Amino acid sequence: AAGVIQSPRHLIKEKRETATLKCYPIPRHDTVYWYQQGPGQDPQFLISFYEKMQSDKGSIPDRFSAQQFSDYHSELNMSSLELGDSALYFCASSTNSGQETQYFGPGTRLLVL
Amino acid sequence: DQQVKQNSPSLSVQEGRISILNCDYTNSMFDYFLWYKKYPAEGPTFLISISSIKDKNEDGRFTVFLNKSAKHLSLHIVPSQPGDSAVYFCAARGNTGFQKLVFGTGTRLLVSP
């Protein structure tokens, strides 16, 4: 079965650079969630989109922005990168039904030097 | 403020025995709970979920029990297999659409042959 696809899988950036992470949800899933997992921490919710509209917002820095496109894929844009942004970034997708389960992608490991 | 807690950071069991992973939550608005399994450098993999209207859900070797009055849930794996060795996250969410998942801190399970 098709899963959530994230690209790139690994990314190395310098401080103050920008990064763009991409997420392709499972086919027919219309909701996308972004989570950040720091070293030794649990995943923390950043932001979510349903039908190209932001549906919820968590602890996402103002330096980050995201959007969902007409084909339901999503991009997380990160600017003025800081050392503390080094983390695993997961995307999850779900359908807009009752108690939908979120299915996670493999993650993008971002290292800021 | 950790709303979902997994108080055991690690658990070791022998192959064939039962593994019991515990999770406590504080927010009474949570009414849907999920367990995810995570290998290093991979995304969380959905295992099993339970709604607050139930007290038990079973799927093969995995059973989740929910004690709503105690705000406690547990995941039972019987029989445990070496391939079950991973980090297990408990997650919780509310009952409306697009709800973010709130994760516990994870329990590392090691199943030895």
Tab-separated table of C-alpha atoms in Angstrom:
chain	number	residue	atom	x	y	z
A	1	ALA	CA	0.000	0.000	0.000
A	2	ALA	CA	1.163	3.527	-0.748
A	3	GLY	CA	2.541	5.427	2.216
A	4	VAL	CA	3.345	9.010	3.055
A	5	ILE	CA	6.366	10.222	1.125
A	6	GLN	CA	8.707	12.843	2.462
A	7	SER	CA	11.608	14.506	0.737
A	8	PRO	CA	14.394	14.983	1.232
A	9	ARG	CA	15.156	12.297	3.795
A	10	HIS	CA	18.236	14.119	5.017
A	11	LEU	CA	19.171	17.768	4.838
A	12	ILE	CA	22.170	19.688	6.084
A	13	LYS	CA	22.002	23.467	6.267
A	14	GLU	CA	24.002	26.307	7.734
A	15	LYS	CA	22.636	28.742	10.291
A	16	ARG	CA	20.453	31.471	8.780
A	17	GLU	CA	19.818	29.441	5.627
A	18	THR	CA	16.401	28.322	4.440
A	19	ALA	CA	15.002	24.835	3.957
A	20	THR	CA	11.938	23.399	2.282
A	21	LEU	CA	10.541	20.027	3.306
A	22	LYS	CA	7.980	18.259	1.162
A	23	CYS	CA	5.248	15.814	2.050
A	24	TYR	CA	3.112	13.710	-0.276
A	25	PRO	CA	0.153	12.206	1.576
A	26	ILE	CA	-1.369	8.797	1.049
A	27	PRO	CA	-3.676	8.872	-2.024
A	28	ARG	CA	-7.173	10.138	-1.154
A	29	HIS	CA	-5.963	11.577	2.152
A	30	ASP	CA	-6.881	15.238	2.324
A	31	THR	CA	-5.400	16.248	5.682
A	32	VAL	CA	-1.729	16.743	6.377
A	33	TYR	CA	-0.023	17.239	9.730
A	34	TRP	CA	3.557	18.293	10.488
A	35	TYR	CA	5.422	17.255	13.626
A	36	GLN	CA	8.903	17.998	14.917
A	37	GLN	CA	10.849	15.515	17.024
A	38	GLY	CA	13.956	16.797	18.758
A	39	PRO	CA	16.662	14.442	20.051
A	40	GLY	CA	15.290	12.266	22.829
A	41	GLN	CA	11.914	13.979	22.704
A	42	ASP	CA	8.415	13.030	21.662
A	43	PRO	CA	6.989	14.391	18.415
A	44	GLN	CA	5.508	17.862	18.791
A	45	PHE	CA	2.697	19.106	16.563
A	46	LEU	CA	3.535	22.050	14.330
A	47	ILE	CA	0.681	22.667	11.919
A	48	SER	CA	-2.016	20.913	9.896
A	49	PHE	CA	-3.958	21.502	6.700
A	50	TYR	CA	-7.280	20.269	5.368
A	51	GLU	CA	-8.351	20.944	1.808
A	52	LYS	CA	-5.537	23.462	1.392
A	53	MET	CA	-6.611	25.479	4.431
A	54	GLN	CA	-4.767	25.605	7.726
A	55	SER	CA	-6.815	23.585	10.182
A	56	ASP	CA	-4.755	23.784	13.359
A	57	LYS	CA	-1.561	25.372	14.570
A	58	GLY	CA	0.792	24.270	17.289
A	59	SER	CA	4.194	25.390	18.454
A	60	ILE	CA	5.438	26.458	15.050
A	61	PRO	CA	7.971	29.309	15.037
A	62	ASP	CA	7.122	32.413	13.040
A	63	ARG	CA	10.190	31.646	10.913
A	64	PHE	CA	8.362	28.591	9.599
A	65	SER	CA	5.487	28.578	7.169
A	66	ALA	CA	3.634	25.832	5.416
A	67	GLN	CA	0.985	25.290	2.818
A	68	GLN	CA	-0.991	22.547	1.163
A	69	PHE	CA	-1.365	22.475	-2.604
A	70	SER	CA	-4.200	21.443	-4.895
A	71	ASP	CA	-2.767	17.919	-5.223
A	72	TYR	CA	-2.787	17.752	-1.388
A	73	HIS	CA	0.958	17.662	-1.027
A	74	SER	CA	2.383	20.018	1.561
A	75	GLU	CA	5.567	21.972	1.997
A	76	LEU	CA	7.142	23.238	5.201
A	77	ASN	CA	9.318	26.270	4.625
A	78	MET	CA	11.879	27.123	7.262
A	79	SER	CA	13.860	30.355	7.189
A	80	SER	CA	16.647	31.844	9.282
A	81	LEU	CA	17.529	28.379	10.476
A	82	GLU	CA	18.896	28.019	13.984
A	83	LEU	CA	20.916	25.249	15.564
A	84	GLY	CA	17.869	24.304	17.619
A	85	ASP	CA	15.897	23.531	14.476
A	86	SER	CA	17.944	20.363	14.058
A	87	ALA	CA	15.388	17.610	14.427
A	88	LEU	CA	13.349	14.971	12.679
A	89	TYR	CA	10.367	16.425	10.854
A	90	PHE	CA	7.485	14.092	10.287
A	91	CYS	CA	4.516	14.523	8.061
A	92	ALA	CA	1.342	12.543	8.647
A	93	SER	CA	-1.807	12.279	6.589
A	94	SER	CA	-5.364	11.226	7.240
A	95	THR	CA	-8.817	11.290	5.727
A	96	ASN	CA	-11.480	13.673	6.904
A	97	SER	CA	-13.675	11.032	8.428
A	98	GLY	CA	-14.865	10.275	11.959
A	99	GLN	CA	-11.904	9.293	14.028
A	100	GLU	CA	-9.294	9.245	11.341
A	101	THR	CA	-5.917	7.671	12.019
A	102	GLN	CA	-2.832	9.651	11.142
A	103	TYR	CA	-0.262	7.744	9.139
A	104	PHE	CA	3.291	8.994	9.282
A	105	GLY	CA	5.977	9.368	6.683
A	106	PRO	CA	9.600	8.324	7.234
A	107	GLY	CA	10.633	11.825	8.253
A	108	THR	CA	13.217	14.339	7.150
A	109	ARG	CA	16.283	14.631	9.319
A	110	LEU	CA	17.433	18.234	9.347
A	111	LEU	CA	20.849	19.151	10.659
A	112	VAL	CA	21.694	22.814	11.074
A	113	LEU	CA	25.388	23.564	11.432
B	1	ASP	CA	3.232	20.266	30.807
B	2	GLN	CA	3.253	16.664	29.624
B	3	GLN	CA	-0.387	15.750	29.026
B	4	VAL	CA	0.448	12.206	27.974
B	5	LYS	CA	2.947	10.318	30.060
B	6	GLN	CA	4.742	7.043	29.656
B	7	ASN	CA	6.496	6.606	32.944
B	8	SER	CA	8.626	3.651	31.918
B	9	PRO	CA	11.368	4.772	29.546
B	10	SER	CA	12.347	1.172	28.871
B	11	LEU	CA	11.073	-2.369	29.215
B	12	SER	CA	12.826	-5.685	28.681
B	13	VAL	CA	10.966	-8.949	28.172
B	14	GLN	CA	11.801	-12.391	26.903
B	15	GLU	CA	10.529	-13.711	23.623
B	16	GLY	CA	7.168	-15.398	24.017
B	17	ARG	CA	6.223	-13.508	27.159
B	18	ILE	CA	3.769	-10.656	27.504
B	19	SER	CA	4.861	-7.039	27.101
B	20	ILE	CA	2.756	-4.441	28.894
B	21	LEU	CA	3.315	-0.804	28.064
B	22	ASN	CA	1.525	1.827	30.095
B	23	CYS	CA	0.315	5.327	29.362
B	24	ASP	CA	-1.402	7.959	31.494
B	25	TYR	CA	-3.071	11.158	30.392
B	26	THR	CA	-4.318	14.246	32.161
B	27	ASN	CA	-6.594	15.992	29.677
B	28	SER	CA	-10.175	14.768	30.034
B	29	MET	CA	-10.956	16.138	26.554
B	30	PHE	CA	-8.912	13.342	25.007
B	31	ASP	CA	-11.159	10.567	23.830
B	32	TYR	CA	-9.263	8.759	21.133
B	33	PHE	CA	-5.972	7.023	21.757
B	34	LEU	CA	-3.404	5.442	19.506
B	35	TRP	CA	-0.236	3.430	19.845
B	36	TYR	CA	2.616	3.867	17.415
B	37	LYS	CA	5.794	1.868	17.048
B	38	LYS	CA	8.959	3.596	15.963
B	39	TYR	CA	12.290	2.307	14.740
B	40	PRO	CA	15.317	4.626	14.647
B	41	ALA	CA	15.392	6.918	11.615
B	42	GLU	CA	11.866	5.875	10.595
B	43	GLY	CA	8.467	7.425	11.042
B	44	PRO	CA	5.998	6.188	13.664
B	45	THR	CA	4.018	3.183	12.456
B	46	PHE	CA	0.393	2.948	13.553
B	47	LEU	CA	-0.360	-0.152	15.616
B	48	ILE	CA	-3.756	0.065	17.224
B	49	SER	CA	-6.240	2.614	18.504
B	50	ILE	CA	-9.151	2.823	20.892
B	51	SER	CA	-12.061	5.169	21.321
B	52	SER	CA	-13.177	6.269	24.757
B	53	ILE	CA	-16.494	4.501	24.272
B	54	LYS	CA	-14.648	1.215	24.463
B	55	ASP	CA	-12.471	-0.305	27.134
B	56	LYS	CA	-10.678	-2.841	24.977
B	57	ASN	CA	-9.584	-3.239	21.395
B	58	GLU	CA	-7.764	-6.219	20.006
B	59	ASP	CA	-5.813	-6.762	16.815
B	60	GLY	CA	-3.820	-9.950	16.560
B	61	ARG	CA	-1.077	-9.972	19.163
B	62	PHE	CA	-1.870	-6.422	20.212
B	63	THR	CA	-4.552	-5.433	22.717
B	64	VAL	CA	-5.158	-1.965	24.089
B	65	PHE	CA	-7.050	-1.457	27.321
B	66	LEU	CA	-8.537	1.864	28.364
B	67	ASN	CA	-9.528	2.831	31.898
B	68	LYS	CA	-11.171	6.175	31.368
B	69	SER	CA	-11.844	6.860	35.038
B	70	ALA	CA	-8.166	6.391	35.825
B	71	LYS	CA	-7.080	8.145	32.620
B	72	HIS	CA	-4.881	5.172	31.905
B	73	LEU	CA	-4.314	2.926	28.944
B	74	SER	CA	-2.052	0.008	28.303
B	75	LEU	CA	-0.804	-1.938	25.326
B	76	HIS	CA	-0.376	-5.675	25.680
B	77	ILE	CA	1.730	-7.617	23.218
B	78	VAL	CA	1.334	-11.381	23.403
B	79	PRO	CA	3.472	-13.233	22.568
B	80	SER	CA	6.351	-10.791	22.311
B	81	GLN	CA	8.781	-11.274	19.453
B	82	PRO	CA	12.300	-9.900	18.924
B	83	GLY	CA	10.977	-7.895	15.967
B	84	ASP	CA	8.772	-5.988	18.405
B	85	SER	CA	11.867	-4.294	19.803
B	86	ALA	CA	11.321	-0.588	19.145
B	87	VAL	CA	10.156	2.592	20.825
B	88	TYR	CA	6.421	2.666	21.474
B	89	PHE	CA	4.574	5.954	21.652
B	90	CYS	CA	1.166	6.472	23.120
B	91	ALA	CA	-0.771	9.345	21.520
B	92	ALA	CA	-4.052	11.040	22.335
B	93	ARG	CA	-6.447	13.409	20.615
B	94	GLY	CA	-9.880	14.942	20.958
B	95	ASN	CA	-13.011	13.904	19.097
B	96	THR	CA	-13.347	16.615	16.505
B	97	GLY	CA	-11.763	16.698	13.101
B	98	PHE	CA	-8.179	17.694	12.449
B	99	GLN	CA	-7.148	17.214	16.017
B	100	LYS	CA	-3.430	17.134	16.562
B	101	LEU	CA	-1.917	14.148	18.275
B	102	VAL	CA	-0.317	14.648	21.672
B	103	PHE	CA	2.412	12.101	22.202
B	104	GLY	CA	3.859	10.505	25.267
B	105	THR	CA	7.603	10.352	25.778
B	106	GLY	CA	7.889	6.789	24.531
B	107	THR	CA	8.903	3.436	25.989
B	108	ARG	CA	11.785	1.509	24.514
B	109	LEU	CA	10.874	-2.181	24.360
B	110	LEU	CA	13.583	-4.797	24.068
B	111	VAL	CA	12.495	-8.360	23.416
B	112	SER	CA	15.312	-10.808	23.855
B	113	PRO	CA	15.384	-14.287	22.283
